[in-house]
Short mmCIF file of C-alpha atoms in Angstrom, two decimals:
data_model
loop_
_atom_site.label_atom_id
_atom_site.label_comp_id
_atom_site.label_asym_id
_atom_site.label_seq_id
_atom_site.Cartn_x
_atom_site.Cartn_y
_atom_site.Cartn_z
CA UNK J 1 -158.32 34.97 117.68
CA UNK J 2 -159.54 38.54 118.21
CA UNK J 3 -163.25 39.22 118.80
CA UNK J 4 -165.35 42.29 119.55
CA UNK J 5 -168.88 42.67 120.81
CA UNK J 6 -171.73 45.03 120.11
CA UNK J 7 -174.08 44.85 123.09
CA UNK J 8 -173.56 44.44 126.83
CA UNK J 9 -176.65 42.49 127.88
CA UNK J 10 -176.97 38.96 129.27
CA UNK J 11 -175.82 37.10 126.15
CA UNK J 12 -172.99 39.50 125.26
CA UNK J 13 -171.71 39.43 128.85
CA UNK J 14 -171.63 35.64 129.08
CA UNK J 15 -170.05 35.19 125.65
CA UNK J 16 -167.43 37.90 126.19
CA UNK J 17 -166.42 36.38 129.53
CA UNK J 18 -166.34 32.90 127.97
CA UNK J 19 -164.07 34.22 125.19
CA UNK J 20 -161.72 35.77 127.72
CA UNK J 21 -161.66 32.56 129.79
CA UNK J 22 -160.86 30.59 126.63
CA UNK J 23 -157.82 32.87 126.10
CA UNK J 24 -159.25 34.73 123.11
CA UNK J 25 -158.54 38.45 122.85
CA UNK J 26 -161.61 40.59 123.40
CA UNK J 27 -160.83 43.88 121.61
CA UNK J 28 -163.89 46.18 121.85
CA UNK J 29 -167.14 46.20 123.80
CA UNK J 30 -169.52 48.60 122.09
CA UNK J 31 -172.75 49.69 123.76
CA UNK J 32 -174.89 52.81 123.46
CA UNK J 33 -174.68 52.90 127.23
CA UNK J 34 -170.96 53.57 127.80
CA UNK J 35 -171.20 52.68 131.52
CA UNK J 36 -172.50 49.20 130.66
CA UNK J 37 -169.75 48.88 128.04
CA UNK J 38 -167.11 49.86 130.63
CA UNK J 39 -168.40 47.36 133.22
CA UNK J 40 -168.08 44.49 130.80
CA UNK J 41 -164.89 45.76 129.11
CA UNK J 42 -163.16 45.93 132.51
CA UNK J 43 -164.01 42.31 133.19
CA UNK J 44 -162.55 41.05 129.92
CA UNK J 45 -159.62 43.46 129.46
CA UNK J 46 -161.24 45.14 126.45
CA UNK J 47 -161.82 48.70 125.33
CA UNK J 48 -165.23 50.28 125.94
CA UNK J 49 -166.77 52.31 123.09
CA UNK J 50 -170.24 53.66 122.44
CA UNK J 51 -170.32 54.00 118.65
CA UNK J 52 -169.84 51.34 115.97
CA UNK J 53 -167.69 53.83 114.02
CA UNK J 54 -164.99 53.50 116.71
CA UNK J 55 -164.68 49.71 116.21
CA UNK J 56 -161.16 48.41 115.59
CA UNK J 57 -161.53 46.66 112.23
CA UNK J 58 -158.48 44.47 112.68
CA UNK J 59 -160.41 41.59 114.30
CA UNK J 60 -161.44 38.05 113.32
CA UNK J 61 -165.05 38.26 114.41
CA UNK J 62 -167.63 40.81 115.46
CA UNK J 63 -170.43 39.39 117.61
CA UNK J 64 -173.63 41.44 117.73
CA UNK J 65 -175.80 40.66 120.75
CA UNK J 66 -178.48 43.30 120.97
CA UNK J 67 -182.26 43.45 121.19
CA UNK J 68 -183.69 41.87 118.06
CA UNK J 69 -185.37 45.18 117.31
CA UNK J 70 -182.03 47.07 117.28
CA UNK J 71 -180.27 44.62 114.97
CA UNK J 72 -181.48 46.06 111.64
CA UNK J 73 -180.32 49.55 112.54
CA UNK J 74 -176.87 48.36 113.61
CA UNK J 75 -176.51 46.24 110.45
CA UNK J 76 -177.24 49.39 108.46
CA UNK J 77 -174.56 51.36 110.32
CA UNK J 78 -172.03 48.58 109.64
CA UNK J 79 -172.75 48.39 105.89
CA UNK J 80 -169.64 47.42 103.85
CA UNK J 81 -167.24 47.49 106.83
CA UNK J 82 -166.34 43.93 105.79
CA UNK J 83 -165.65 42.69 109.31
CA UNK J 84 -166.62 38.98 109.67
CA UNK J 85 -169.82 39.25 111.64
CA UNK J 86 -172.46 37.17 113.43
CA UNK J 87 -175.53 37.95 115.47
CA UNK J 88 -176.82 35.78 118.32
CA UNK J 89 -180.58 36.17 117.87
CA UNK J 90 -182.76 33.09 117.58
CA UNK J 91 -185.48 34.67 115.49
CA UNK J 92 -183.65 37.03 113.14
CA UNK J 93 -182.67 35.86 109.65
CA UNK J 94 -178.92 35.74 108.93
CA UNK J 95 -179.58 37.89 105.85
CA UNK J 96 -179.95 40.97 108.05
CA UNK J 97 -176.12 41.07 107.97
CA UNK J 98 -175.67 40.38 104.23
CA UNK J 99 -174.51 43.92 103.44
CA UNK J 100 -171.99 44.07 106.28
CA UNK J 101 -169.44 41.53 105.03
CA UNK J 102 -168.92 38.48 102.84
CA UNK J 103 -168.48 36.40 105.99
CA UNK J 104 -171.71 36.77 107.92
CA UNK J 105 -173.84 34.42 109.92
CA UNK J 106 -175.41 33.50 113.23
CA UNK J 107 -174.10 32.03 116.46
CA UNK J 108 -177.15 31.14 118.56
CA UNK J 109 -176.43 29.67 122.01
CA UNK J 110 -179.48 27.70 123.16
CA UNK J 111 -179.27 28.69 126.81
CA UNK J 112 -180.74 31.17 129.31
CA UNK J 113 -178.31 33.78 130.60
CA UNK J 114 -178.86 36.06 133.59
CA UNK J 115 -176.09 38.48 134.49
CA UNK J 116 -175.96 37.46 138.13
CA UNK J 117 -175.45 33.75 137.47
CA UNK J 118 -172.46 32.10 135.78
CA UNK J 119 -173.37 29.47 133.19
CA UNK J 120 -171.13 26.57 132.27
CA UNK J 121 -171.03 26.46 128.42
CA UNK J 122 -170.05 22.77 128.31
CA UNK J 123 -172.87 20.86 126.59
CA UNK J 124 -174.63 24.08 125.57
CA UNK J 125 -175.50 23.69 121.87
CA UNK J 126 -174.52 26.63 119.64
CA UNK J 127 -176.59 26.68 116.45
CA UNK J 128 -174.52 28.12 113.65
CA UNK J 129 -175.38 29.51 110.24
CA UNK J 130 -172.66 30.89 107.95
CA UNK J 131 -172.51 32.50 104.50
CA UNK J 132 -169.57 30.30 103.42
CA UNK J 133 -168.18 26.86 104.35
CA UNK J 134 -164.87 28.47 105.36
CA UNK J 135 -166.62 30.89 107.72
CA UNK J 136 -168.65 27.98 109.13
CA UNK J 137 -165.36 26.20 109.95
CA UNK J 138 -164.06 29.32 111.68
CA UNK J 139 -167.20 29.50 113.78
CA UNK J 140 -166.97 25.76 114.57
CA UNK J 141 -163.43 26.36 115.88
CA UNK J 142 -164.67 29.19 118.09
CA UNK J 143 -167.50 27.05 119.51
CA UNK J 144 -165.00 24.30 120.23
CA UNK J 145 -162.66 26.74 122.02
CA UNK J 146 -165.57 27.83 124.21
CA UNK J 147 -166.14 24.17 125.14
CA UNK J 148 -169.66 24.28 123.72
CA UNK J 149 -171.40 22.01 121.22
CA UNK J 150 -171.44 22.94 117.51
CA UNK J 151 -174.65 22.36 115.52
CA UNK J 152 -175.82 23.74 112.19
CA UNK J 153 -179.27 25.29 111.67
CA UNK J 154 -180.69 27.58 109.03
CA UNK J 155 -182.73 30.67 109.86
CA UNK J 156 -186.08 28.90 109.69
CA UNK J 157 -184.98 26.01 111.92
CA UNK J 158 -183.51 28.50 114.37
CA UNK J 159 -186.84 30.36 114.58
CA UNK J 160 -188.64 27.16 115.56
CA UNK J 161 -185.88 26.25 118.04
CA UNK J 162 -186.29 29.69 119.59
CA UNK J 163 -190.06 29.27 119.95
CA UNK J 164 -189.55 25.83 121.52
CA UNK J 165 -186.99 27.38 123.89
CA UNK J 166 -189.47 30.09 124.88
CA UNK J 167 -191.91 27.37 126.00
CA UNK J 168 -189.28 25.13 127.63
CA UNK J 169 -187.44 27.91 129.43
CA UNK J 170 -189.17 31.30 129.58
CA UNK J 171 -192.67 29.93 130.07
CA UNK J 172 -191.71 27.21 132.56
CA UNK J 173 -189.87 29.91 134.51
CA UNK J 174 -193.07 31.96 134.50
CA UNK J 175 -194.87 28.95 136.02
CA UNK J 176 -192.30 29.07 138.85
CA UNK J 177 -193.08 32.79 139.22
CA UNK J 178 -196.79 32.07 139.67
CA UNK J 179 -195.97 29.30 142.18
CA UNK J 180 -193.81 31.71 144.14
CA UNK J 181 -196.53 34.35 144.21
CA UNK J 182 -199.08 31.78 145.43
CA UNK J 183 -196.83 30.49 148.22
CA UNK J 184 -195.86 34.05 149.25
CA UNK J 185 -199.50 35.08 149.36
CA UNK J 186 -200.39 32.22 151.71
CA UNK J 187 -197.21 32.56 153.79
CA UNK J 188 -195.95 29.15 152.67
CA UNK J 189 -192.27 28.32 152.00
CA UNK J 190 -191.45 28.59 148.26
CA UNK J 191 -188.24 26.69 149.08
CA UNK J 192 -190.35 23.56 149.64
CA UNK J 193 -191.08 23.56 145.88
CA UNK J 194 -187.42 23.57 144.82
CA UNK J 195 -186.80 19.79 144.97
CA UNK J 196 -190.00 19.39 142.93
CA UNK J 197 -188.83 21.89 140.31
CA UNK J 198 -185.45 20.14 139.96
CA UNK J 199 -187.03 16.67 139.77
CA UNK J 200 -189.50 17.86 137.11
CA UNK J 201 -186.62 19.10 134.94
CA UNK J 202 -184.43 16.05 135.58
CA UNK J 203 -187.21 13.61 134.70
CA UNK J 204 -186.92 14.75 131.07
CA UNK J 205 -183.50 13.13 130.82
CA UNK J 206 -185.08 9.66 131.04
CA UNK J 207 -188.78 10.16 130.17
CA UNK J 208 -190.47 12.07 127.37
CA UNK J 209 -192.41 15.07 128.73
CA UNK J 210 -195.76 13.45 127.97
CA UNK J 211 -194.70 10.28 129.84
CA UNK J 212 -193.51 12.46 132.72
CA UNK J 213 -196.80 14.38 132.98
CA UNK J 214 -198.53 14.05 136.37
CA UNK J 215 -201.15 16.04 138.27
CA UNK J 216 -204.93 16.49 138.53
CA UNK J 217 -205.45 17.38 134.83
CA UNK J 218 -203.56 14.29 133.67
CA UNK J 219 -205.56 12.13 136.13
CA UNK J 220 -208.84 13.80 135.05
CA UNK J 221 -209.38 14.47 138.73
CA UNK J 222 -212.47 16.64 138.30
CA UNK J 223 -213.05 17.42 142.00
CA UNK J 224 -209.51 18.68 142.48
CA UNK J 225 -209.58 20.76 139.29
CA UNK J 226 -212.81 22.38 140.54
CA UNK J 227 -211.32 23.07 143.99
CA UNK J 228 -208.23 24.65 142.45
CA UNK J 229 -210.22 26.87 140.10
CA UNK J 230 -212.45 27.96 142.96
CA UNK J 231 -209.41 28.78 145.12
CA UNK J 232 -207.96 30.85 142.23
CA UNK J 233 -211.14 32.77 141.49
CA UNK J 234 -209.81 35.84 143.37
CA UNK J 235 -207.00 36.06 140.78
CA UNK J 236 -208.63 36.01 137.30
CA UNK J 237 -205.39 35.77 135.29
CA UNK J 238 -204.15 32.72 137.23
CA UNK J 239 -207.63 31.21 137.00
CA UNK J 240 -207.55 31.55 133.18
CA UNK J 241 -204.02 30.18 132.93
CA UNK J 242 -204.90 27.20 135.15
CA UNK J 243 -208.02 26.43 133.13
CA UNK J 244 -206.36 26.76 129.72
CA UNK J 245 -203.28 24.66 130.52
CA UNK J 246 -205.34 21.96 132.29
CA UNK J 247 -207.58 21.68 129.24
CA UNK J 248 -204.52 21.43 127.00
CA UNK J 249 -203.03 18.65 129.15
CA UNK J 250 -206.30 16.72 128.92
CA UNK J 251 -206.59 17.23 125.15
CA UNK J 252 -202.96 16.26 124.61
CA UNK J 253 -203.48 13.03 126.53
CA UNK J 254 -206.48 12.09 124.40
CA UNK J 255 -204.75 12.83 121.12
CA UNK O 1 -193.51 -0.36 162.18
CA UNK O 2 -196.16 -2.07 160.04
CA UNK O 3 -197.88 -0.16 157.23
CA UNK O 4 -200.43 -1.02 154.54
CA UNK O 5 -201.48 0.81 151.41
CA UNK O 6 -204.74 1.36 149.60
CA UNK O 7 -203.85 2.26 146.02
CA UNK O 8 -201.16 1.13 143.61
CA UNK O 9 -200.57 4.28 141.54
CA UNK O 10 -197.47 6.48 141.30
CA UNK O 11 -197.52 7.83 144.87
CA UNK O 12 -198.47 4.51 146.53
CA UNK O 13 -195.75 2.69 144.58
CA UNK O 14 -193.00 5.12 145.54
CA UNK O 15 -194.02 5.31 149.19
CA UNK O 16 -194.41 1.53 149.53
CA UNK O 17 -190.96 0.94 148.04
CA UNK O 18 -189.49 3.67 150.25
CA UNK O 19 -191.06 1.99 153.32
CA UNK O 20 -189.59 -1.36 152.35
CA UNK O 21 -186.17 0.19 151.71
CA UNK O 22 -186.34 1.83 155.15
CA UNK O 23 -186.89 -1.63 156.70
CA UNK O 24 -190.53 -1.07 157.60
CA UNK O 25 -192.92 -3.99 157.13
CA UNK O 26 -195.39 -3.49 154.31
CA UNK O 27 -198.35 -5.74 155.18
CA UNK O 28 -201.09 -5.26 152.55
CA UNK O 29 -201.35 -3.60 149.16
CA UNK O 30 -205.04 -3.11 148.39
CA UNK O 31 -206.19 -2.11 144.91
CA UNK O 32 -209.43 -2.67 143.01
CA UNK O 33 -207.16 -3.89 140.23
CA UNK O 34 -205.66 -7.05 141.79
CA UNK O 35 -202.97 -7.33 139.09
CA UNK O 36 -201.67 -3.85 139.97
CA UNK O 37 -201.80 -4.80 143.66
CA UNK O 38 -199.81 -7.97 142.97
CA UNK O 39 -197.14 -6.13 140.96
CA UNK O 40 -196.48 -3.73 143.79
CA UNK O 41 -196.94 -6.32 146.59
CA UNK O 42 -194.30 -8.55 144.96
CA UNK O 43 -191.81 -5.70 144.98
CA UNK O 44 -192.24 -4.97 148.67
CA UNK O 45 -192.91 -8.46 150.08
CA UNK O 46 -196.51 -7.64 150.93
CA UNK O 47 -199.87 -9.36 150.43
CA UNK O 48 -202.05 -8.25 147.50
CA UNK O 49 -205.78 -7.77 148.18
CA UNK O 50 -208.60 -6.12 146.24
CA UNK O 51 -211.09 -5.25 148.99
CA UNK O 52 -210.67 -3.04 152.05
CA UNK O 53 -212.57 -5.65 154.09
CA UNK O 54 -209.60 -8.03 153.74
CA UNK O 55 -207.18 -5.54 155.35
CA UNK O 56 -205.10 -6.89 158.26
CA UNK O 57 -206.09 -4.53 161.09
CA UNK O 58 -202.99 -5.25 163.17
CA UNK O 59 -200.92 -2.45 161.62
CA UNK O 60 -199.54 0.90 162.78
CA UNK O 61 -200.59 2.93 159.77
CA UNK O 62 -202.82 2.69 156.74
CA UNK O 63 -201.80 4.97 153.86
CA UNK O 64 -204.52 5.74 151.30
CA UNK O 65 -203.14 6.91 147.96
CA UNK O 66 -205.97 6.91 145.47
CA UNK O 67 -207.58 9.32 143.06
CA UNK O 68 -208.97 12.25 145.05
CA UNK O 69 -212.40 11.37 143.69
CA UNK O 70 -212.28 7.82 145.12
CA UNK O 71 -211.19 8.90 148.61
CA UNK O 72 -214.66 9.69 150.00
CA UNK O 73 -216.01 6.29 149.01
CA UNK O 74 -213.06 4.43 150.56
CA UNK O 75 -213.32 6.47 153.78
CA UNK O 76 -216.97 5.42 153.96
CA UNK O 77 -216.06 1.74 153.57
CA UNK O 78 -213.46 2.05 156.35
CA UNK O 79 -215.86 3.72 158.83
CA UNK O 80 -215.05 2.82 162.47
CA UNK O 81 -212.30 0.31 161.57
CA UNK O 82 -210.11 2.40 163.91
CA UNK O 83 -206.87 1.77 162.01
CA UNK O 84 -204.56 4.83 162.23
CA UNK O 85 -204.97 6.29 158.79
CA UNK O 86 -203.63 9.01 156.47
CA UNK O 87 -204.30 10.03 152.90
CA UNK O 88 -201.69 11.58 150.61
CA UNK O 89 -203.84 14.02 148.64
CA UNK O 90 -202.85 17.67 148.44
CA UNK O 91 -206.34 19.05 147.97
CA UNK O 92 -208.55 16.84 150.17
CA UNK O 93 -209.39 17.93 153.72
CA UNK O 94 -208.10 15.65 156.49
CA UNK O 95 -211.69 15.51 157.84
CA UNK O 96 -212.64 13.07 155.07
CA UNK O 97 -211.10 10.40 157.37
CA UNK O 98 -212.66 11.60 160.66
CA UNK O 99 -215.03 8.63 160.93
CA UNK O 100 -212.35 6.03 160.19
CA UNK O 101 -210.27 6.33 163.37
CA UNK O 102 -209.26 8.65 166.20
CA UNK O 103 -205.80 8.87 164.67
CA UNK O 104 -206.31 10.29 161.20
CA UNK O 105 -204.44 12.77 159.11
CA UNK O 106 -202.52 13.55 155.94
CA UNK O 107 -199.04 12.76 154.68
CA UNK O 108 -198.50 14.88 151.55
CA UNK O 109 -195.18 14.41 149.77
CA UNK O 110 -194.46 17.50 147.66
CA UNK O 111 -192.90 15.67 144.74
CA UNK O 112 -193.75 14.30 141.28
CA UNK O 113 -193.72 10.52 140.99
CA UNK O 114 -193.75 8.53 137.75
CA UNK O 115 -193.67 4.75 138.03
CA UNK O 116 -190.78 4.31 135.64
CA UNK O 117 -188.41 6.66 137.48
CA UNK O 118 -187.00 6.19 140.98
CA UNK O 119 -187.11 9.31 143.16
CA UNK O 120 -184.72 10.02 146.00
CA UNK O 121 -186.87 11.10 148.99
CA UNK O 122 -183.99 12.94 150.70
CA UNK O 123 -184.93 16.63 150.91
CA UNK O 124 -188.49 15.94 149.72
CA UNK O 125 -190.78 17.84 152.11
CA UNK O 126 -193.67 15.81 153.55
CA UNK O 127 -196.48 18.08 154.73
CA UNK O 128 -198.23 16.46 157.66
CA UNK O 129 -201.56 17.08 159.35
CA UNK O 130 -202.68 14.91 162.29
CA UNK O 131 -205.75 14.67 164.54
CA UNK O 132 -203.61 14.45 167.71
CA UNK O 133 -200.14 15.55 168.80
CA UNK O 134 -199.21 11.92 169.52
CA UNK O 135 -200.21 10.84 166.02
CA UNK O 136 -198.27 13.80 164.58
CA UNK O 137 -195.15 12.51 166.41
CA UNK O 138 -195.69 9.04 164.96
CA UNK O 139 -195.93 10.49 161.47
CA UNK O 140 -192.82 12.62 162.08
CA UNK O 141 -190.92 9.44 162.98
CA UNK O 142 -192.09 7.76 159.78
CA UNK O 143 -191.01 10.74 157.65
CA UNK O 144 -187.63 10.69 159.37
CA UNK O 145 -187.23 6.95 158.68
CA UNK O 146 -187.94 7.60 155.00
CA UNK O 147 -185.15 10.19 155.02
CA UNK O 148 -187.57 12.92 153.98
CA UNK O 149 -188.25 16.35 155.50
CA UNK O 150 -191.09 16.77 158.01
CA UNK O 151 -193.24 19.91 157.81
CA UNK O 152 -196.67 20.71 159.26
CA UNK O 153 -199.51 22.17 157.17
CA UNK O 154 -203.24 22.33 157.71
CA UNK O 155 -205.73 21.41 154.99
CA UNK O 156 -206.08 24.95 153.66
CA UNK O 157 -202.32 25.53 153.44
CA UNK O 158 -201.94 22.16 151.71
CA UNK O 159 -204.53 23.13 149.09
CA UNK O 160 -202.53 26.25 148.20
CA UNK O 161 -199.27 24.28 148.20
CA UNK O 162 -200.86 21.81 145.81
CA UNK O 163 -201.99 24.58 143.44
CA UNK O 164 -198.49 26.11 143.53
CA UNK O 165 -197.05 22.64 142.79
CA UNK O 166 -199.39 22.24 139.81
CA UNK O 167 -197.92 25.42 138.31
CA UNK O 168 -194.29 24.68 139.25
CA UNK O 169 -194.34 21.04 138.17
CA UNK O 170 -197.32 19.89 136.09
CA UNK O 171 -197.59 23.08 134.05
CA UNK O 172 -193.85 23.54 133.50
CA UNK O 173 -193.75 19.91 132.34
CA UNK O 174 -196.53 20.73 129.90
CA UNK O 175 -194.37 23.56 128.52
CA UNK O 176 -191.68 20.92 127.88
CA UNK O 177 -194.32 18.85 126.08
CA UNK O 178 -195.17 21.74 123.76
CA UNK O 179 -191.45 22.33 123.13
CA UNK O 180 -191.00 18.67 122.23
CA UNK O 181 -193.93 18.74 119.84
CA UNK O 182 -192.57 21.87 118.14
CA UNK O 183 -189.07 20.41 117.71
CA UNK O 184 -190.49 17.06 116.51
CA UNK O 185 -192.69 18.83 113.99
CA UNK O 186 -189.74 20.68 112.49
CA UNK O 187 -187.36 17.70 112.70
CA UNK O 188 -185.16 19.45 115.24
CA UNK O 189 -183.39 17.69 118.14
CA UNK O 190 -185.42 18.00 121.39
CA UNK O 191 -182.26 16.85 123.20
CA UNK O 192 -180.71 20.24 122.40
CA UNK O 193 -183.23 21.80 124.81
CA UNK O 194 -182.29 19.60 127.77
CA UNK O 195 -179.34 21.68 129.08
CA UNK O 196 -181.65 24.71 128.85
CA UNK O 197 -184.40 22.97 130.83
CA UNK O 198 -181.95 21.94 133.57
CA UNK O 199 -180.37 25.41 133.75
CA UNK O 200 -183.83 27.04 133.99
CA UNK O 201 -184.71 24.86 136.98
CA UNK O 202 -181.30 25.21 138.64
CA UNK O 203 -181.36 29.00 138.36
CA UNK O 204 -184.14 29.07 140.95
CA UNK O 205 -181.70 27.90 143.62
CA UNK O 206 -179.89 31.24 143.50
CA UNK O 207 -182.33 33.67 141.85
CA UNK O 208 -186.03 34.34 142.43
CA UNK O 209 -188.11 33.27 139.42
CA UNK O 210 -188.88 36.87 138.48
CA UNK O 211 -185.16 37.75 138.57
CA UNK O 212 -184.44 34.64 136.47
CA UNK O 213 -187.00 35.55 133.79
CA UNK O 214 -185.52 36.00 130.31
CA UNK O 215 -186.90 35.91 126.76
CA UNK O 216 -188.69 38.11 124.23
CA UNK O 217 -191.69 38.92 126.46
CA UNK O 218 -189.45 40.02 129.30
CA UNK O 219 -187.39 42.16 126.87
CA UNK O 220 -190.58 43.58 125.30
CA UNK O 221 -189.09 42.46 122.00
CA UNK O 222 -192.17 43.23 119.89
CA UNK O 223 -190.77 42.06 116.54
CA UNK O 224 -189.83 38.64 117.91
CA UNK O 225 -193.16 38.20 119.70
CA UNK O 226 -194.92 38.96 116.40
CA UNK O 227 -192.74 36.51 114.46
CA UNK O 228 -193.37 33.76 117.00
CA UNK O 229 -197.14 34.30 116.99
CA UNK O 230 -197.15 34.27 113.21
CA UNK O 231 -195.15 31.04 113.13
CA UNK O 232 -197.63 29.48 115.59
CA UNK O 233 -200.76 30.57 113.73
CA UNK O 234 -201.18 27.06 112.25
CA UNK O 235 -201.65 25.72 115.79
CA UNK O 236 -204.35 27.87 117.48
CA UNK O 237 -203.99 26.38 120.98
CA UNK O 238 -200.22 27.03 121.10
CA UNK O 239 -200.83 30.50 119.65
CA UNK O 240 -203.28 31.29 122.49
CA UNK O 241 -200.94 29.87 125.14
CA UNK O 242 -197.97 31.85 123.78
CA UNK O 243 -199.99 35.05 123.68
CA UNK O 244 -201.51 34.67 127.16
CA UNK O 245 -198.27 33.76 128.95
CA UNK O 246 -196.27 36.48 127.15
CA UNK O 247 -198.85 39.05 128.22
CA UNK O 248 -198.67 37.77 131.80
CA UNK O 249 -194.86 38.01 131.83
CA UNK O 250 -195.09 41.61 130.63
CA UNK O 251 -197.78 42.52 133.17
CA UNK O 252 -195.87 40.84 135.98
CA UNK O 253 -192.78 42.84 135.14
CA UNK O 254 -194.64 46.13 135.24
CA UNK O 255 -196.35 45.42 138.56
#
């Protein structure tokens, strides 16, 4: 199976490496930034190009992993090339690729990828949408080769999955960022919070998040909430965030 | 070493069981709710009582684990009993116990405890404050027996640690709660988010939270942010939360 990539960001990098490790042939890595393309292409024995017009058309699948904003423009450039094509964006409709080929769709890995950390794809669910049943089977085979988990979702379901993932991943990570800034500011060891962060995430395997909820807001511990808000008053944005989320936790509990 | 507990909530339950498992003698479990006291006392071969006046004074340590709001009242009831005493609250000054005994202090385990899930105390940091060096050594020995990690923090440092823990644990758990509600509402599998939640937490072992940040806000992906806000417009509190945290992520990145 021969695949090419447009994009050289976090998702493209992890998927291209996963393809190589699964013994697929990675043909082209295309990126407007040729240096980025070269870096990734070197790692997966591919060719680096910086224009979609240079793409080798003799491939089984083209995977587009670019900023959601850039996707429409690239789809336009690829019009009628008839290369089987998917994008990897959670919140972009599959239809954006309808004029590229008969076989078009989406391959959305529900995971967070940072370039400097390897991610095991085992158990990672890939949500797939395809224009035909045959193309869906081809994509299922690819997901299986990568060792990941195949699931089907249409564009609307994928949008809601993406929003849920933003809360579960991007926003919880931002909460860690605030915690780190608070410990740094008071010369306290952020490392001391790491077992807590892991336990909080692991709890969800056996408890629902609302069962797992602890803390002063959940306990309606008014004195502590007041002390915390007072201690945060020097930092208005953290104060607001603390107040809003605590109120939400208390509302949620009562509902 | 003989210890007793006032309180029968999440923290008291986990610490009492950990004491029993470490072959310490748990003497009394005191709770205004005698049924709760009995439940816990049965599990750790202790006596259940519902008034502090019934406490056996021939013990090495009394651990008070109650709502922060109830602590002042209990300290008042224990005035001059002279039993070595600690509380476990992150945000209450050690001084609240100054009139109870010469040996008073705080034993603050930086962890999230839910009754229905066992927590391994290995690597859990216990932040200790003590009125005397000798009492601090006694508490260090206890922490060691529990297999946990001994660290010293004064009341002000502990307050800031507690606030950081609220963000890192209670608030990230609330983000999981929102994610679950969104997937439930659209009949999508919340389980699909679990590998993502674990990976997000595990990333922090090797990357700082700001390095680990991903998602549409971080990428300044304006189209996606707009789509998500539009999709959340039916749920004003999630809309506000999404908007506020996305703005914070973008500000944080620029600073």
